[in-house]
Short mmCIF file of C-alpha atoms in Angstrom, two decimals:
data_model
loop_
_atom_site.label_atom_id
_atom_site.label_comp_id
_atom_site.label_asym_id
_atom_site.label_seq_id
_atom_site.Cartn_x
_atom_site.Cartn_y
_atom_site.Cartn_z
CA MET U 7 93.16 2.30 67.47
CA THR U 8 90.77 2.50 64.56
CA SER U 9 91.57 1.89 60.93
CA PRO U 10 92.94 4.94 59.04
CA THR U 11 89.96 5.12 56.68
CA ALA U 12 86.99 7.44 56.36
CA ALA U 13 84.76 7.53 59.43
CA THR U 14 81.74 7.03 57.18
CA ASP U 15 83.05 3.55 56.29
CA HIS U 16 82.48 2.20 59.79
CA GLY U 17 80.04 1.89 62.66
CA ILE U 18 76.97 4.07 63.07
CA ALA U 19 77.94 6.34 60.17
CA LEU U 20 78.11 3.40 57.77
CA THR U 21 74.86 1.99 59.16
CA GLU U 22 73.22 5.36 58.48
CA ARG U 23 74.34 5.09 54.86
CA ALA U 24 72.75 1.64 54.63
CA ILE U 25 69.51 2.97 56.14
CA VAL U 26 69.40 5.83 53.62
CA ALA U 27 69.74 3.28 50.79
CA VAL U 28 67.02 1.05 52.24
CA ARG U 29 64.65 3.96 52.85
CA ALA U 30 64.83 4.79 49.14
CA ALA U 31 63.23 1.40 48.35
CA PRO U 32 62.29 -0.34 51.60
CA HIS U 33 60.26 -3.11 49.96
CA ARG U 34 62.91 -4.28 47.51
CA LEU U 35 64.31 -7.75 48.09
CA VAL U 36 67.19 -8.06 50.52
CA LEU U 37 68.81 -10.60 48.19
CA ASP U 38 68.17 -10.27 44.48
CA TYR U 39 69.02 -13.96 44.01
CA ASN U 40 66.70 -15.29 46.74
CA ARG U 41 63.16 -13.96 46.97
CA PHE U 42 62.52 -16.11 50.04
CA ALA U 43 64.71 -13.75 52.08
CA GLY U 44 61.92 -11.21 51.66
CA PRO U 45 62.05 -7.41 51.56
CA TRP U 46 64.20 -5.15 53.67
CA VAL U 47 61.13 -3.86 55.50
CA ASP U 48 57.78 -5.57 56.03
CA GLY U 49 55.11 -2.91 55.53
CA GLN U 50 55.99 0.14 57.59
CA PRO U 51 59.24 0.18 59.61
CA GLU U 52 58.79 -1.22 63.10
CA PRO U 53 61.59 -0.03 65.38
CA VAL U 54 62.30 -1.51 68.78
CA PRO U 55 60.72 0.80 71.37
CA ALA U 56 63.29 3.37 72.45
CA GLU U 57 62.85 2.65 76.16
CA LEU U 58 63.65 -1.04 75.58
CA LEU U 59 66.50 -0.44 73.17
CA ALA U 60 68.23 1.99 75.53
CA GLY U 61 69.00 -0.70 78.10
CA ALA U 62 69.16 -3.73 75.82
CA VAL U 63 72.02 -6.22 76.01
CA PHE U 64 72.39 -9.73 74.64
CA PRO U 65 71.40 -12.66 76.89
CA SER U 66 75.11 -13.23 77.60
CA GLY U 67 75.34 -9.70 78.99
CA ARG U 68 77.48 -8.58 76.05
CA PRO U 69 76.62 -5.12 74.73
CA LEU U 70 74.80 -4.60 71.45
CA PRO U 71 77.08 -3.31 68.69
CA PRO U 72 76.42 0.33 67.72
CA SER U 73 75.28 -0.72 64.24
CA LEU U 74 72.60 -3.00 65.67
CA ARG U 75 71.29 -0.30 68.01
CA ARG U 76 70.98 2.09 65.09
CA TRP U 77 69.37 -0.49 62.79
CA LEU U 78 66.82 -1.57 65.40
CA ALA U 79 65.95 2.08 66.00
CA TYR U 80 64.96 2.11 62.31
CA ASP U 81 63.32 -1.31 61.84
CA SER U 82 63.22 -4.80 63.33
CA SER U 83 61.38 -6.82 60.65
CA LEU U 84 64.45 -8.06 58.78
CA LEU U 85 66.04 -9.50 61.90
CA ARG U 86 62.74 -10.77 63.28
CA ARG U 87 62.26 -12.86 60.13
CA SER U 88 65.77 -14.23 60.64
CA GLY U 89 64.89 -15.47 64.12
CA TRP U 90 66.62 -12.86 66.26
CA PHE U 91 63.65 -12.52 68.63
CA ARG U 92 61.70 -15.15 70.53
CA PRO U 93 58.16 -15.82 69.27
CA ALA U 94 55.46 -13.85 71.05
CA GLU U 95 53.37 -15.79 73.58
CA GLY U 96 50.51 -13.31 73.39
CA PRO U 97 49.21 -10.47 71.24
CA SER U 98 52.23 -8.23 71.92
CA ARG U 99 55.56 -8.37 70.13
CA SER U 100 58.44 -10.14 71.87
CA TRP U 101 61.66 -8.14 71.99
CA GLU U 102 63.68 -10.85 73.74
CA PHE U 103 66.76 -11.90 71.79
CA ALA U 104 66.95 -15.58 70.85
CA PRO U 105 70.56 -16.50 70.02
CA LEU U 106 71.81 -20.05 69.53
CA PRO U 107 75.20 -21.72 69.89
CA LEU U 108 76.80 -22.19 66.50
CA GLY U 109 76.09 -25.92 66.29
CA GLU U 110 72.37 -25.51 66.97
CA LEU U 111 72.07 -22.59 64.57
CA ALA U 112 73.92 -24.49 61.82
CA ALA U 113 71.70 -27.54 62.30
CA ALA U 114 68.58 -25.39 62.07
CA ALA U 115 69.82 -23.47 59.02
CA LEU U 116 71.58 -26.26 57.10
CA GLY U 117 69.92 -29.42 58.38
CA GLU U 118 71.12 -31.84 61.04
CA GLY U 119 73.58 -33.63 58.76
CA TRP U 120 75.44 -30.64 57.37
CA GLY U 121 75.11 -28.64 60.55
CA ALA U 122 76.56 -31.33 62.80
CA PRO U 123 80.29 -30.59 62.24
CA PHE U 124 79.84 -27.02 63.50
CA GLY U 125 78.79 -28.31 66.91
CA ALA U 126 82.44 -28.64 67.93
CA LEU U 127 82.71 -24.84 67.73
CA SER U 128 79.68 -24.10 69.90
CA GLU U 129 81.72 -23.37 73.02
CA ARG U 130 83.79 -20.79 71.16
CA PHE U 131 80.78 -19.38 69.28
CA ASP U 132 78.17 -19.57 72.03
CA GLU U 133 75.85 -16.72 70.99
CA CYS U 134 75.01 -16.54 67.30
CA PHE U 135 72.36 -15.00 65.08
CA LEU U 136 71.40 -15.85 61.51
CA LEU U 137 71.46 -13.22 58.76
CA PRO U 138 70.13 -13.39 55.18
CA GLY U 139 72.69 -14.44 52.61
CA GLY U 140 74.07 -17.35 50.64
CA SER U 141 72.51 -20.32 48.90
CA ASP U 142 74.58 -23.34 49.95
CA SER U 143 76.13 -21.12 52.63
CA ARG U 144 74.77 -19.09 55.52
CA ARG U 145 75.69 -15.79 57.23
CA VAL U 146 76.07 -15.72 61.00
CA LEU U 147 76.83 -12.92 63.44
CA ALA U 148 78.71 -14.19 66.49
CA THR U 149 79.06 -12.15 69.66
CA GLY U 150 82.22 -12.25 71.74
CA GLU U 151 85.19 -9.90 71.66
CA PRO U 152 84.27 -6.68 69.79
CA ASP U 153 86.62 -4.74 67.55
CA ALA U 154 87.66 -1.11 68.00
CA TYR U 155 84.25 0.02 66.72
CA GLY U 156 82.35 -2.16 69.18
CA GLU U 157 81.29 -4.51 66.38
CA TYR U 158 81.11 -8.32 66.26
CA PRO U 159 82.10 -10.35 63.18
CA VAL U 160 79.87 -11.96 60.59
CA PHE U 161 80.94 -15.38 59.31
CA ALA U 162 80.02 -17.51 56.32
CA LEU U 163 79.19 -21.15 57.00
CA ASP U 164 79.87 -23.17 53.87
CA VAL U 165 79.16 -26.83 53.15
CA ASP U 166 79.68 -26.87 49.39
CA ASP U 167 82.90 -28.89 49.70
CA LEU U 168 84.14 -29.42 53.25
CA PRO U 169 82.18 -27.77 56.08
CA CYS U 170 83.99 -24.59 57.05
CA ILE U 171 83.53 -21.28 58.80
CA GLU U 172 85.11 -18.19 57.24
CA LEU U 173 85.29 -14.59 58.39
CA MET U 174 83.27 -12.50 55.92
CA TYR U 175 82.47 -9.11 57.47
CA PRO U 176 84.06 -7.23 60.38
CA GLY U 177 80.65 -6.19 61.69
CA LEU U 178 76.94 -5.85 61.10
CA ASP U 179 77.65 -2.32 59.87
CA VAL U 180 79.64 -3.62 56.89
CA TYR U 181 77.25 -6.53 56.27
CA LEU U 182 74.28 -4.15 56.04
CA ALA U 183 76.14 -1.69 53.82
CA ASP U 184 77.37 -4.38 51.45
CA THR U 185 73.99 -6.11 51.23
CA ALA U 186 72.26 -2.77 50.62
CA GLY U 187 74.73 -1.95 47.83
CA VAL U 188 76.37 0.98 49.63
CA ILE U 189 79.97 -0.24 49.47
CA GLY U 190 81.84 -2.07 46.77
CA ARG U 191 83.21 -5.51 47.55
CA SER U 192 85.30 -7.80 45.37
CA ASP U 193 84.12 -11.34 44.70
CA ASN U 194 87.45 -12.92 45.62
CA GLY U 195 86.12 -15.28 48.26
CA TYR U 196 84.25 -14.84 51.50
CA SER U 197 87.13 -13.14 53.31
CA ALA U 198 87.95 -10.69 50.49
CA LEU U 199 87.53 -7.73 52.85
CA ALA U 200 90.71 -8.81 54.65
CA GLY U 201 92.51 -7.32 51.65
CA ASP U 202 90.43 -4.13 51.58
CA PRO U 203 92.32 -1.16 53.11
CA ARG U 204 89.11 0.07 54.72
CA TYR U 205 88.47 -3.14 56.63
CA SER U 206 91.68 -5.17 56.75
CA ARG U 207 92.62 -4.13 60.28
CA ARG U 208 89.19 -4.97 61.65
CA MET U 209 89.12 -8.30 59.80
CA LEU U 210 92.53 -9.31 61.13
CA THR U 211 91.53 -8.28 64.66
CA HIS U 212 88.56 -10.64 64.52
CA ALA U 213 90.70 -13.38 62.97
CA ARG U 214 93.00 -13.22 66.00
CA HIS U 215 90.12 -13.20 68.47
CA TYR U 216 88.00 -15.95 66.94
CA LEU U 217 90.09 -18.14 64.60
CA ALA U 218 93.61 -18.10 66.08
CA GLY U 219 94.75 -15.63 63.45
CA GLU U 220 93.30 -17.51 60.49
CA LEU U 221 90.49 -16.31 58.24
CA HIS U 222 88.75 -19.68 58.12
CA ALA U 223 88.58 -23.05 59.82
CA VAL U 224 87.55 -26.40 58.35
CA CYS U 225 85.03 -28.29 60.50
CA LEU U 226 85.66 -32.03 60.31
CA ASP U 227 84.58 -33.08 63.80
CA TRP U 228 81.59 -35.17 62.76
CA PRO U 229 79.69 -36.61 65.73
CA GLU U 230 79.55 -40.39 66.07
#
């Protein structure tokens, strides 16, 4: 059962709203506080070829969420810069997804020292992708059990105090819309959307699937 909110607040419809906002200024920075994240679109939009996108799945065999299919039909440059695709071995683009287990992704994004505690969660979060966002923190989409909209959650990895993982968005659809300025979001912590009537049901569904009903988990399993 889906959340009793407007259909345009979820899934493909919400992703379309994000695309409309990006099309209005495709070369503006993704993050106004971090120019190194780059623009939404590099040059002209470069979609994934339709014939490849039609049959695409993740390396695990899990299906792509509807929001990702729609976004990649518009442009791939944002996610390519974030390491979603393997580097090309020749003159042609590579469209092969390149996920990492959480521990490896955290080590690459945060450094070996700060990333190490997340290694204990790699079995649970075995297929992850980095997204732009954060300064001392990072944003990570993790595949696994989808919600009622077919979407996978986006987590914040934070090492400002104790290393922790916290549910931040119920899907790539909401991440894109929030980052593009399409939806309003309070600043009351990473998991603020758990208290938003539009997204609370989806957030709590992911909390049950991924974090035993909690919205965050502290990672203190430092390797020897």
